[in-house]
XYZ file of N, CA and C in Angstrom:
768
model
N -58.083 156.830 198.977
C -59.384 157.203 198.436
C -59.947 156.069 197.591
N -60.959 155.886 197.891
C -62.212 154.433 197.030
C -62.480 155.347 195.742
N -62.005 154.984 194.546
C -62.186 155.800 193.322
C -63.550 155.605 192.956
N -64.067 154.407 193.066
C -65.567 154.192 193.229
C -66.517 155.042 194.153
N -65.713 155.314 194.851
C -66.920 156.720 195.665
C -67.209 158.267 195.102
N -66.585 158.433 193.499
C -66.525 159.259 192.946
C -67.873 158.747 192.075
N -68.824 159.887 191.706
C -69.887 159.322 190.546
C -69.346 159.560 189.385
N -68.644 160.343 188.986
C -68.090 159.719 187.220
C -67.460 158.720 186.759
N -66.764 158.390 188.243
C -65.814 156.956 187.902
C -66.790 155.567 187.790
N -67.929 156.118 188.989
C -69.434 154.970 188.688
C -69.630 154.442 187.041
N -69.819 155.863 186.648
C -70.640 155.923 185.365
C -69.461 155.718 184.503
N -68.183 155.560 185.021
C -67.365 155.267 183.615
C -67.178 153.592 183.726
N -67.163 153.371 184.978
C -67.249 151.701 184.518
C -68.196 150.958 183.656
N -69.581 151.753 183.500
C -70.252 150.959 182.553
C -70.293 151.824 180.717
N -68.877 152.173 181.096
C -69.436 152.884 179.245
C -68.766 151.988 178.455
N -69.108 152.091 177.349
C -69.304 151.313 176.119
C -67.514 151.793 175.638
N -67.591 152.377 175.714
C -65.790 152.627 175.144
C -64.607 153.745 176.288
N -63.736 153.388 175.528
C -62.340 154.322 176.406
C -63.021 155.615 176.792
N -62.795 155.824 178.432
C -62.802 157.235 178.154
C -61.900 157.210 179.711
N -61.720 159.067 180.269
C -60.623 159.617 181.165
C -61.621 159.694 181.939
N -61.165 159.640 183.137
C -61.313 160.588 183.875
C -59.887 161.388 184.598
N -59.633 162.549 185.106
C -58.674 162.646 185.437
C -59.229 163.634 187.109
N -58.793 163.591 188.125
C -59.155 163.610 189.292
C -57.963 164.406 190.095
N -57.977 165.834 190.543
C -57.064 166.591 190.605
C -56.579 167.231 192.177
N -56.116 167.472 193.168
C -56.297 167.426 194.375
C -55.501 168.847 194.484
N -55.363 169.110 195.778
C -55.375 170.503 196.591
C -55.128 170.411 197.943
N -54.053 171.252 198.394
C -54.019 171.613 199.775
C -55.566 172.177 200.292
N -55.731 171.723 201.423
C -57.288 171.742 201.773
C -58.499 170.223 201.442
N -57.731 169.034 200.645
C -58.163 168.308 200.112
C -59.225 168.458 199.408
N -59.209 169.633 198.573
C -60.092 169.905 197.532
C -59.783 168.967 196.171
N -60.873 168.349 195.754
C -60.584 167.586 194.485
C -61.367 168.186 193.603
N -61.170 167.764 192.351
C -61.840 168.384 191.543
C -61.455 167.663 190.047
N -62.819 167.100 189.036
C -62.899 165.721 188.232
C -63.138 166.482 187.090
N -62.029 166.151 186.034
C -62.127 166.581 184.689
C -62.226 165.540 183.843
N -62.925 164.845 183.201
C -63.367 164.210 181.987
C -63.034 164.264 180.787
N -62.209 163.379 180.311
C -61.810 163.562 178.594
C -62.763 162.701 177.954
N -63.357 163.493 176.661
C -63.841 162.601 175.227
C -63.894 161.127 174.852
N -64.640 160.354 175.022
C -65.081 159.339 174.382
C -63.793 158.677 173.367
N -63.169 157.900 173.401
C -62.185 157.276 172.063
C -62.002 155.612 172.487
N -61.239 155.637 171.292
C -61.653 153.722 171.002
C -59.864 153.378 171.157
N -58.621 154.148 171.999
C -57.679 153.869 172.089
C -56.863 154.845 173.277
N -56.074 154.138 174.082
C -55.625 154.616 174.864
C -54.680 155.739 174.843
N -54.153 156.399 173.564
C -53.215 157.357 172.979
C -54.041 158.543 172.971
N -55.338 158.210 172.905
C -55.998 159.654 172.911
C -57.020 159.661 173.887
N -56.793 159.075 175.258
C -57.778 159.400 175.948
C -57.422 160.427 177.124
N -55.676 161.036 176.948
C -55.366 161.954 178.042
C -56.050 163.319 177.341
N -56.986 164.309 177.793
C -57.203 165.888 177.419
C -55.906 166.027 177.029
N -55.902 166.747 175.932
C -54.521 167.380 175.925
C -54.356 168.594 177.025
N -53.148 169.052 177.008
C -52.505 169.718 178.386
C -53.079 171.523 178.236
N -53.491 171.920 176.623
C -54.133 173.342 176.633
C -55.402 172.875 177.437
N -56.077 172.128 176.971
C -57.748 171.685 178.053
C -57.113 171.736 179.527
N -56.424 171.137 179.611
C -55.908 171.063 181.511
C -55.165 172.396 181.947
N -55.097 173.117 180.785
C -54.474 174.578 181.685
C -55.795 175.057 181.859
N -56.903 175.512 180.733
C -57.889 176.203 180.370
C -58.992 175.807 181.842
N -58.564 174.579 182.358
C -59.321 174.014 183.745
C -59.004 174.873 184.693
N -57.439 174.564 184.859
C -56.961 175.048 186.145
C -57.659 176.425 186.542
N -57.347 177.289 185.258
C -57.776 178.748 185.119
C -59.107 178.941 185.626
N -60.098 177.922 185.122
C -61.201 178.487 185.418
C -61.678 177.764 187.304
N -60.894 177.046 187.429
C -60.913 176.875 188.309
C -60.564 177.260 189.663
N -59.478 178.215 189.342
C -58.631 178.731 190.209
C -58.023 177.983 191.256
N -57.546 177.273 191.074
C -56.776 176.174 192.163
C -55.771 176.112 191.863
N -54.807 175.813 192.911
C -53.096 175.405 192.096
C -53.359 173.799 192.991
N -53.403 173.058 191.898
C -53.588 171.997 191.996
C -52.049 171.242 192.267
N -51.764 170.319 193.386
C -50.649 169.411 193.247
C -50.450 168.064 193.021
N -51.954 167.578 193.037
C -51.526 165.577 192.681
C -52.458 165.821 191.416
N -52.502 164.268 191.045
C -53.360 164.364 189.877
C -53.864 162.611 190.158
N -54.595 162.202 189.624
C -55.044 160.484 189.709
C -55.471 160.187 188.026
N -54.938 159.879 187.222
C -55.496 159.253 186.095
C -56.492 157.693 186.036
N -57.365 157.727 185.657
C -58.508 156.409 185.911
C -59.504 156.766 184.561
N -59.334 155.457 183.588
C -59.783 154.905 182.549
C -60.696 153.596 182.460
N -61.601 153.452 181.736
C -61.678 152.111 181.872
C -61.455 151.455 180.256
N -61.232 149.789 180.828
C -61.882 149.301 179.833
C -63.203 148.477 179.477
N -63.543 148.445 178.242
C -65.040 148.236 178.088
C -65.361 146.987 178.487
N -64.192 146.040 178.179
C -64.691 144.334 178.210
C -63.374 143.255 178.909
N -63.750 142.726 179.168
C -62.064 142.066 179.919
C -62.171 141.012 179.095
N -60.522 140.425 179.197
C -60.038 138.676 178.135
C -61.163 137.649 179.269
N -60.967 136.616 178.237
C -61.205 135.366 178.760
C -61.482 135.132 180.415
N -60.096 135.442 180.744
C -59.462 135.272 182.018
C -59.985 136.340 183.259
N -60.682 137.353 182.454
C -61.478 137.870 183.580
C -60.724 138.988 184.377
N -59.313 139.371 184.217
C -58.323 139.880 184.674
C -57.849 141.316 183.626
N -57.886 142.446 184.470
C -57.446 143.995 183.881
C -55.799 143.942 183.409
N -56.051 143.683 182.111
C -54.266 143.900 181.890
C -54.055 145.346 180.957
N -52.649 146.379 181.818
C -52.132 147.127 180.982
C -51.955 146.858 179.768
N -52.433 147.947 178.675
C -51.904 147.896 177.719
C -50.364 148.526 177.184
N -49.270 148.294 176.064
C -48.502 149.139 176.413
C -48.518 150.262 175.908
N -49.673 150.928 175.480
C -50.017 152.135 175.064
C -50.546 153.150 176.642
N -51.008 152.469 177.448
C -51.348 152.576 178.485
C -50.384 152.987 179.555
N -49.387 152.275 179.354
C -47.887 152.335 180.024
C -47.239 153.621 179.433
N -47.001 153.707 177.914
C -46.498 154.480 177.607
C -46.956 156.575 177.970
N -48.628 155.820 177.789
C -49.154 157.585 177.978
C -48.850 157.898 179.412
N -49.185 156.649 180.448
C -48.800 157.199 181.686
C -47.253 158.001 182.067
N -46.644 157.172 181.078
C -44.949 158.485 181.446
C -45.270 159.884 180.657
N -45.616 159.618 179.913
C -45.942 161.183 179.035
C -46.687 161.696 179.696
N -48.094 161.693 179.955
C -48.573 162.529 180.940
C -47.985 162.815 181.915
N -47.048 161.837 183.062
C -46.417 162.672 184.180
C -45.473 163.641 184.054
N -44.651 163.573 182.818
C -43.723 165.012 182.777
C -44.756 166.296 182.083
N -45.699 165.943 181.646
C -46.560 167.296 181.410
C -47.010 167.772 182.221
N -47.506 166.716 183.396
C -48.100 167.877 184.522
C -46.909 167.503 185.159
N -45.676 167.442 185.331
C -44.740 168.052 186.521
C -44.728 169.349 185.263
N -44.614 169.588 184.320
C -44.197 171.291 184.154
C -45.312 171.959 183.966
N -46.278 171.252 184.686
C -47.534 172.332 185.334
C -47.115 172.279 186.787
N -46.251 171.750 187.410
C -46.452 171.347 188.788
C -47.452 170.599 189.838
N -47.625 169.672 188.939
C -48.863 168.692 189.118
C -47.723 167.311 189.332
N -48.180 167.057 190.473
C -47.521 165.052 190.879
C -48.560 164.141 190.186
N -48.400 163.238 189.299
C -49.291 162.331 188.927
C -48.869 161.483 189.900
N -49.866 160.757 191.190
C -49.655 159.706 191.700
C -50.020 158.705 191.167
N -50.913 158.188 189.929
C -51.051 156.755 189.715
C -52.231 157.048 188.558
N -52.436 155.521 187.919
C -52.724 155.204 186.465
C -54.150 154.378 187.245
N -55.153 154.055 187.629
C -55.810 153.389 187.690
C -56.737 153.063 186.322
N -57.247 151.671 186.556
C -57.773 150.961 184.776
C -58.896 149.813 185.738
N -60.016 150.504 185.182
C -61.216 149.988 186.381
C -62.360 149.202 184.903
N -63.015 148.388 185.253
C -63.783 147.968 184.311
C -64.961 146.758 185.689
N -66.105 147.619 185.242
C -66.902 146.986 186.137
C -67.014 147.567 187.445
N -66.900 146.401 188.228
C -66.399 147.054 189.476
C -65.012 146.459 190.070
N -64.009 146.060 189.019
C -62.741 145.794 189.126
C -61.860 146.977 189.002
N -60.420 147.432 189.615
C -59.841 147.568 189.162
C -58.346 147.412 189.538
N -57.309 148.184 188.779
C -56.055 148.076 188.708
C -54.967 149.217 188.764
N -54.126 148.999 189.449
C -53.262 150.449 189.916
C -52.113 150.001 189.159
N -51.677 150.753 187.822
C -50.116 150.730 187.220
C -49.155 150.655 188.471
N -49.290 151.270 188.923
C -48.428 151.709 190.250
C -48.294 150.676 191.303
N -49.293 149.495 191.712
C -49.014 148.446 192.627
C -48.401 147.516 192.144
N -48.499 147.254 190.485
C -47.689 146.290 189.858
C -46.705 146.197 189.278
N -46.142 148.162 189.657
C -44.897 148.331 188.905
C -44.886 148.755 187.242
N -46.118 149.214 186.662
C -46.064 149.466 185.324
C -45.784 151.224 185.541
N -45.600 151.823 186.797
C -45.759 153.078 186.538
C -44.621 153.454 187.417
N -43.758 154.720 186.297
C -42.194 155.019 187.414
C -42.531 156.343 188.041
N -42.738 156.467 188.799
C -42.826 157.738 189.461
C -41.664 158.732 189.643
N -40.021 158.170 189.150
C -39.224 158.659 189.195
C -38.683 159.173 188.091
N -37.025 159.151 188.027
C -36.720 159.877 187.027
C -36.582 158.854 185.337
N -35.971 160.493 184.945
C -35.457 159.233 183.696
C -34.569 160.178 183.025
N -33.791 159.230 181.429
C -32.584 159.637 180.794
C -33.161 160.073 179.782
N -32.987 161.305 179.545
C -33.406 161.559 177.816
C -32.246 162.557 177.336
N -31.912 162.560 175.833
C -30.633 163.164 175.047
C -31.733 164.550 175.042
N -30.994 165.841 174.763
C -30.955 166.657 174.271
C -32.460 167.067 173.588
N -31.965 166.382 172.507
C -33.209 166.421 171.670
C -34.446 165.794 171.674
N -34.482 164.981 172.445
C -35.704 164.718 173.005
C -36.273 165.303 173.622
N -35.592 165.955 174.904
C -36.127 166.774 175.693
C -36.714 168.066 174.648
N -35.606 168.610 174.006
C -36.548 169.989 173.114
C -37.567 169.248 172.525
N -37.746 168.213 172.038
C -39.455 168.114 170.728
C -40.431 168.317 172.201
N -39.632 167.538 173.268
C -40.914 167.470 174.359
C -41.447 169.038 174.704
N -40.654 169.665 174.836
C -40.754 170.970 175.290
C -41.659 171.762 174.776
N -40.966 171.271 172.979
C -41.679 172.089 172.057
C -43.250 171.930 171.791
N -43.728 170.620 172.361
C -45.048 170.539 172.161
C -45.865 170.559 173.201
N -45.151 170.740 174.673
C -45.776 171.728 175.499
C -45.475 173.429 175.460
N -44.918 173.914 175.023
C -45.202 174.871 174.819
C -45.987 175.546 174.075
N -46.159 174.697 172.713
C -46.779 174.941 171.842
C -48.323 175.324 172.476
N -48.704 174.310 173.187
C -50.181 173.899 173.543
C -50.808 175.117 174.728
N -49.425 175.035 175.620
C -49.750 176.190 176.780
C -49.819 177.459 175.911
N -49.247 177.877 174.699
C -49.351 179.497 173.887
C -50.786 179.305 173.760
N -50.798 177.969 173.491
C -52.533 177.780 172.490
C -53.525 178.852 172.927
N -53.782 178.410 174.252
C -54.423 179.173 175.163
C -54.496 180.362 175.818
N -52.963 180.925 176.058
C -52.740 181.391 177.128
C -51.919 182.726 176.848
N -52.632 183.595 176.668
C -51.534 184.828 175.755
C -50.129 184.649 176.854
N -49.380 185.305 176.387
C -47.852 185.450 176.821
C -46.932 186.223 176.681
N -46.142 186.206 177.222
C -44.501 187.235 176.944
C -44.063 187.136 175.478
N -44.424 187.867 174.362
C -43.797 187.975 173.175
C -42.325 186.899 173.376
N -41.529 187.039 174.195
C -40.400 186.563 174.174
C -40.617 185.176 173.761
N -41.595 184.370 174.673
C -41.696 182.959 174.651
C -42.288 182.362 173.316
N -42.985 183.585 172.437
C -43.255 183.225 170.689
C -42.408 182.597 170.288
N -40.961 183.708 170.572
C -39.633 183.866 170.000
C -38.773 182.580 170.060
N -39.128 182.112 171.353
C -38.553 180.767 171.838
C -39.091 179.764 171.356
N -40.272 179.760 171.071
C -41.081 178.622 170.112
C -40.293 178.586 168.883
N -40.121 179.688 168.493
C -40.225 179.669 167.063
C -38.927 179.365 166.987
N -37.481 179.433 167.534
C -36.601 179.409 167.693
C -36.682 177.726 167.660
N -36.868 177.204 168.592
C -37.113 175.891 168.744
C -37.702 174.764 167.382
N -38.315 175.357 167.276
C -38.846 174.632 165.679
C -37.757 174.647 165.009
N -37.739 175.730 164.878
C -36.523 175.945 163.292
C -35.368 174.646 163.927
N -34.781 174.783 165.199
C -33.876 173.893 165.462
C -34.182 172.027 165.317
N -35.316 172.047 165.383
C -35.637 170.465 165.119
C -35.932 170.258 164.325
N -36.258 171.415 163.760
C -36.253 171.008 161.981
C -35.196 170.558 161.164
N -33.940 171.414 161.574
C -32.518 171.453 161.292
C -32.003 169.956 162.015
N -32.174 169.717 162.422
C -31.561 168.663 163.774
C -32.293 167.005 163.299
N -33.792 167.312 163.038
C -34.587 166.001 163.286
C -34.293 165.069 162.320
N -33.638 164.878 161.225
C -33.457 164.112 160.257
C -32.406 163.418 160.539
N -31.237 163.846 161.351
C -29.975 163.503 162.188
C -30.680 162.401 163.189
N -31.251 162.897 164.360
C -31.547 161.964 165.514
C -33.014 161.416 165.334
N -33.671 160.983 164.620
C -34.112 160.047 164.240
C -34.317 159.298 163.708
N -33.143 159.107 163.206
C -32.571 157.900 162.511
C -31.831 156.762 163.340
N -31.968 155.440 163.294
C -31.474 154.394 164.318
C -29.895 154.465 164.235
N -29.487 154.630 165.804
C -28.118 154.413 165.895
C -27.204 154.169 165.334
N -27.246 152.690 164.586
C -26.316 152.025 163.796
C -26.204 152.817 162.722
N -27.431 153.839 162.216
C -27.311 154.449 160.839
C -26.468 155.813 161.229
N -26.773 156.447 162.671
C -26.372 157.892 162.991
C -24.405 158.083 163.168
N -23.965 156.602 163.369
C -22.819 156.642 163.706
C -21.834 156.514 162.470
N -22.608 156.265 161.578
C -21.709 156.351 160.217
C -21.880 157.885 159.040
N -22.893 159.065 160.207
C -23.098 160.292 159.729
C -22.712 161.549 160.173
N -22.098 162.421 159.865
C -21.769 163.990 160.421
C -22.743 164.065 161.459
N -22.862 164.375 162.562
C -23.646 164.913 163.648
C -23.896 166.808 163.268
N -24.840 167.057 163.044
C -25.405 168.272 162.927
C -24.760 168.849 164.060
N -24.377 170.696 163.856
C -24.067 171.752 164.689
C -25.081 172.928 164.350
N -25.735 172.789 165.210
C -27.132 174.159 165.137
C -26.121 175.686 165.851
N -25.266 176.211 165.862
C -24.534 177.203 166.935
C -26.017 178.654 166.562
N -26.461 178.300 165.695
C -27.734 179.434 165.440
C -28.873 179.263 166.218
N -29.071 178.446 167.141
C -29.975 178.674 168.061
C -29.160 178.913 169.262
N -28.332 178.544 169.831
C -28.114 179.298 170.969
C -27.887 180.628 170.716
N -27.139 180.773 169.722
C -26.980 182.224 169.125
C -28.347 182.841 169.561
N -29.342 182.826 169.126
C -30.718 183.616 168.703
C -31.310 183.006 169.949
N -31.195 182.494 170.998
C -31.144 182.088 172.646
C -31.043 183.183 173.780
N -29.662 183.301 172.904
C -28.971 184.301 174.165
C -29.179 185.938 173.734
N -30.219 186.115 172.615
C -30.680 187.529 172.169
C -31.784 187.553 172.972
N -32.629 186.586 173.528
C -33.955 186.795 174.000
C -34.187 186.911 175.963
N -33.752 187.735 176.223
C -33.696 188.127 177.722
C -34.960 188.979 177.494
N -35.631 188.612 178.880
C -36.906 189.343 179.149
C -37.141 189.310 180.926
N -38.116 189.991 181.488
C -38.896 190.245 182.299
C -38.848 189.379 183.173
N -39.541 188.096 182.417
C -40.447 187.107 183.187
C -39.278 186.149 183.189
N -38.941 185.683 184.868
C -37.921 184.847 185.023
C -38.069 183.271 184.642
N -39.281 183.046 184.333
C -39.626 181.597 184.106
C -39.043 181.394 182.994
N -39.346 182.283 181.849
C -38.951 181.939 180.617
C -37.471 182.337 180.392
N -36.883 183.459 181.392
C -35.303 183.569 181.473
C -34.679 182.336 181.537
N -35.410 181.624 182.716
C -34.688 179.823 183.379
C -34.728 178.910 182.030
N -35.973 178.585 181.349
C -36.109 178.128 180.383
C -35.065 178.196 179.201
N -34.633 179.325 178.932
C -34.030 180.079 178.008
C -32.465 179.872 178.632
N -32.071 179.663 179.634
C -31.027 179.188 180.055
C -30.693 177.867 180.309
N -31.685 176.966 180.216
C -31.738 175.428 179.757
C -31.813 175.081 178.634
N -32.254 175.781 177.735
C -32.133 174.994 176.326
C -30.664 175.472 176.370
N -30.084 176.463 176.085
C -28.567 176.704 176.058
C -27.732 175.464 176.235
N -27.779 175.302 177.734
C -26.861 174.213 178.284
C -27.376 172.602 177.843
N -28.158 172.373 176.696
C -28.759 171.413 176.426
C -27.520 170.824 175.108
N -27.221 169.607 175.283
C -26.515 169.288 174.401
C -27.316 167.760 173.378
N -27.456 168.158 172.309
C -28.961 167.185 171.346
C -28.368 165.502 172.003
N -27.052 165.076 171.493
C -26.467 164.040 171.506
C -26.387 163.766 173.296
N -26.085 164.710 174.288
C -25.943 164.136 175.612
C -27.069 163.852 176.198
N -26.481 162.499 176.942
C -28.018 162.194 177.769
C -27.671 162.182 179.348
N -29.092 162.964 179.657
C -28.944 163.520 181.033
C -30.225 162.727 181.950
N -30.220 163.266 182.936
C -31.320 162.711 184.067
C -31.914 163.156 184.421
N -33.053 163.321 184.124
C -34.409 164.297 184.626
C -35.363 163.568 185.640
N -35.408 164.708 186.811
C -36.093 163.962 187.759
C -37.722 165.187 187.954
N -38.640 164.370 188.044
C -39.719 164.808 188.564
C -39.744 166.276 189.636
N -39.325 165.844 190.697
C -39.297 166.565 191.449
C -38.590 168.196 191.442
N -37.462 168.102 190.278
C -36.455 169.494 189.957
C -37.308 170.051 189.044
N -38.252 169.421 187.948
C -39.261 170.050 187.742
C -40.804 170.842 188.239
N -41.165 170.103 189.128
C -42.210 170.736 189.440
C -42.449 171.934 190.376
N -41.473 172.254 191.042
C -41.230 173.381 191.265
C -41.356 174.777 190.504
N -40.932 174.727 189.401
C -41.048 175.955 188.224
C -42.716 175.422 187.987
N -42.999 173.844 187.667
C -44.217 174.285 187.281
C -45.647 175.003 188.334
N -45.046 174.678 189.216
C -46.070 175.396 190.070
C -46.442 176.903 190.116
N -44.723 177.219 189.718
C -44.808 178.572 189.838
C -45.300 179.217 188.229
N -45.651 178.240 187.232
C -45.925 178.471 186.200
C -47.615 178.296 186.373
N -47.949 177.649 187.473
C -49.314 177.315 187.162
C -49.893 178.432 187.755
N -49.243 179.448 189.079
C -49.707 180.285 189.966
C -50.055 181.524 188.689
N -48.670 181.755 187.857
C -48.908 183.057 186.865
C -50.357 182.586 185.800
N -50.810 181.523 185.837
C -51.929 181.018 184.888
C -52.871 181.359 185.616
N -53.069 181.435 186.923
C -54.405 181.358 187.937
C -54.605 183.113 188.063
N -53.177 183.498 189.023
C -53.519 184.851 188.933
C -52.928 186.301 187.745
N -52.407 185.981 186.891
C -51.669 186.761 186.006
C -52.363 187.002 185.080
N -52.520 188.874 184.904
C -53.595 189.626 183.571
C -52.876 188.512 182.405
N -51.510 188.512 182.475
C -50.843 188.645 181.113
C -51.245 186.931 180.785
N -51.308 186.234 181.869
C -51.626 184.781 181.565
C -53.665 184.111 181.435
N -54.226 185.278 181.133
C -55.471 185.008 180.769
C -55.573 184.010 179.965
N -56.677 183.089 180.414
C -57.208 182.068 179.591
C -58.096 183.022 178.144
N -57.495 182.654 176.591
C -58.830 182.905 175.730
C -60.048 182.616 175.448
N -60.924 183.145 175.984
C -62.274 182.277 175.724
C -63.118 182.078 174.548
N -62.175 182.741 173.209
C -62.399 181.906 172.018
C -61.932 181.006 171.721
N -61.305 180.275 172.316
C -60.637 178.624 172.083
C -61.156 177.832 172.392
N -61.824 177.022 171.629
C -62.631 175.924 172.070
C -61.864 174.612 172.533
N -62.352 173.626 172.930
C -61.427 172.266 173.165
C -60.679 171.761 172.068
């Protein structure tokens, strides 16, 4: 697809500062172009992920790729689109948010003018997996979940699991974020009160059962391998209960 044959991507090559576009696809090759806010840095030009549920919803699509395309306002000297590594960095963060929507991010495009640049042809973008400890994975979790409640009433249970979750990185975060050399000369924290208060919360809805049976087997200090693909499966099936589910109504007092 010529991203230039899209008219917002037209009109974003000549704007004056950072902005998104984000460009969303469909069995049936239905696309469909969501626009983030105006900003002067690449950390805040992804919508956050409550705006991209609050879409889907009103959209009714179960969307499976996604295309991220930004520009920038002015090029170096040299005339040439270079990643930034803020640029690099949001592109991995955004792809594990929409795999647990069940969304594939295929690629980072960075257009200015009528130039542009694919993270992905030059290797700035992994489409695969990666290693994260324990506790990384929960803060990640915790601040998608946070964002999907934002919106989206839910299973009392999954409050429970939020709230559960906090308390544990609260307990935990002063331990693992501290640099290595400092963590190995300190007691390693034992939380046994969240799995405890884990394995009290069985409910209904099997998504959040699965969930609730992964933080369990989550160990803060071990590092494991998370691949794209073992995720997006649940998220799809998380995005279907958002499209058609009473209980997963979008609020329409929530603004952006």
């Amino acid at each position: 697809m010529d991203v230039f044959s899209i008219r917002e991507i037209k009109e974003l090559a000549a704007k004056p500062k950072e902005q998104v576009v984000l460009i969303f696809g469909s069995r049936g090759n239905k696309i469909k172009v969501l626009c983030g806010k105006s900003c002067g840095q690449s950390w805040a030009i992804i919508p956050p992920i409550n705006r991209i549920i609050k879409f889907i919803k009103q959209e009714q699509i179960c969307f499976e790729e996604a295309l991220v395309v930004h520009n920038h306002p002015t090029l170096p000297w040299h005339g040439e689109i270079i990643p930034s590594e803020e640029d690099i960095i949001v592109t991995e963060f955004f792809k594990w948010q929409l795999a647990l929507l069940g969304i594939n991010l295929l690629d980072h495009i960075i257009i200015s003018g009528s130039k542009k640049q694919s993270l992905l042809e030059i290797d700035l973008y992994n489409k695969g997996s990666l290693n994260l400890n324990g506790f990384e994975i929960k803060r990640f979790l915790y601040c998608f979940l946070v964002q999907a409640a934002y919106v989206a009433p839910h299973n009392w249970t999954l409050s429970l699991v939020i709230e559960a979750l906090e308390k544990n990185l609260d307990r935990i975060r002063g331990y693992y974020e501290r640099p290595y050399f400092i963590r190995i000369f300190n007691k390693k924290p034992v939380d046994n009160q969240f799995k405890t208060e884990l394995l009290k919360f069985k409910t209904t809805d099997k998504l959040i059962n699965k969930l609730i049976d992964f933080l369990i087997l989550l160990e803060d200090d071990k590092s494991i391998r998370i691949e794209p693909g073992k995720i997006i499966p649940y998220g799809i099936e998380l995005q279907r209960k958002i499209i058609t589910s009473a209980e997963y109504k979008i609020e329409k007092k929530i603004e952006d």
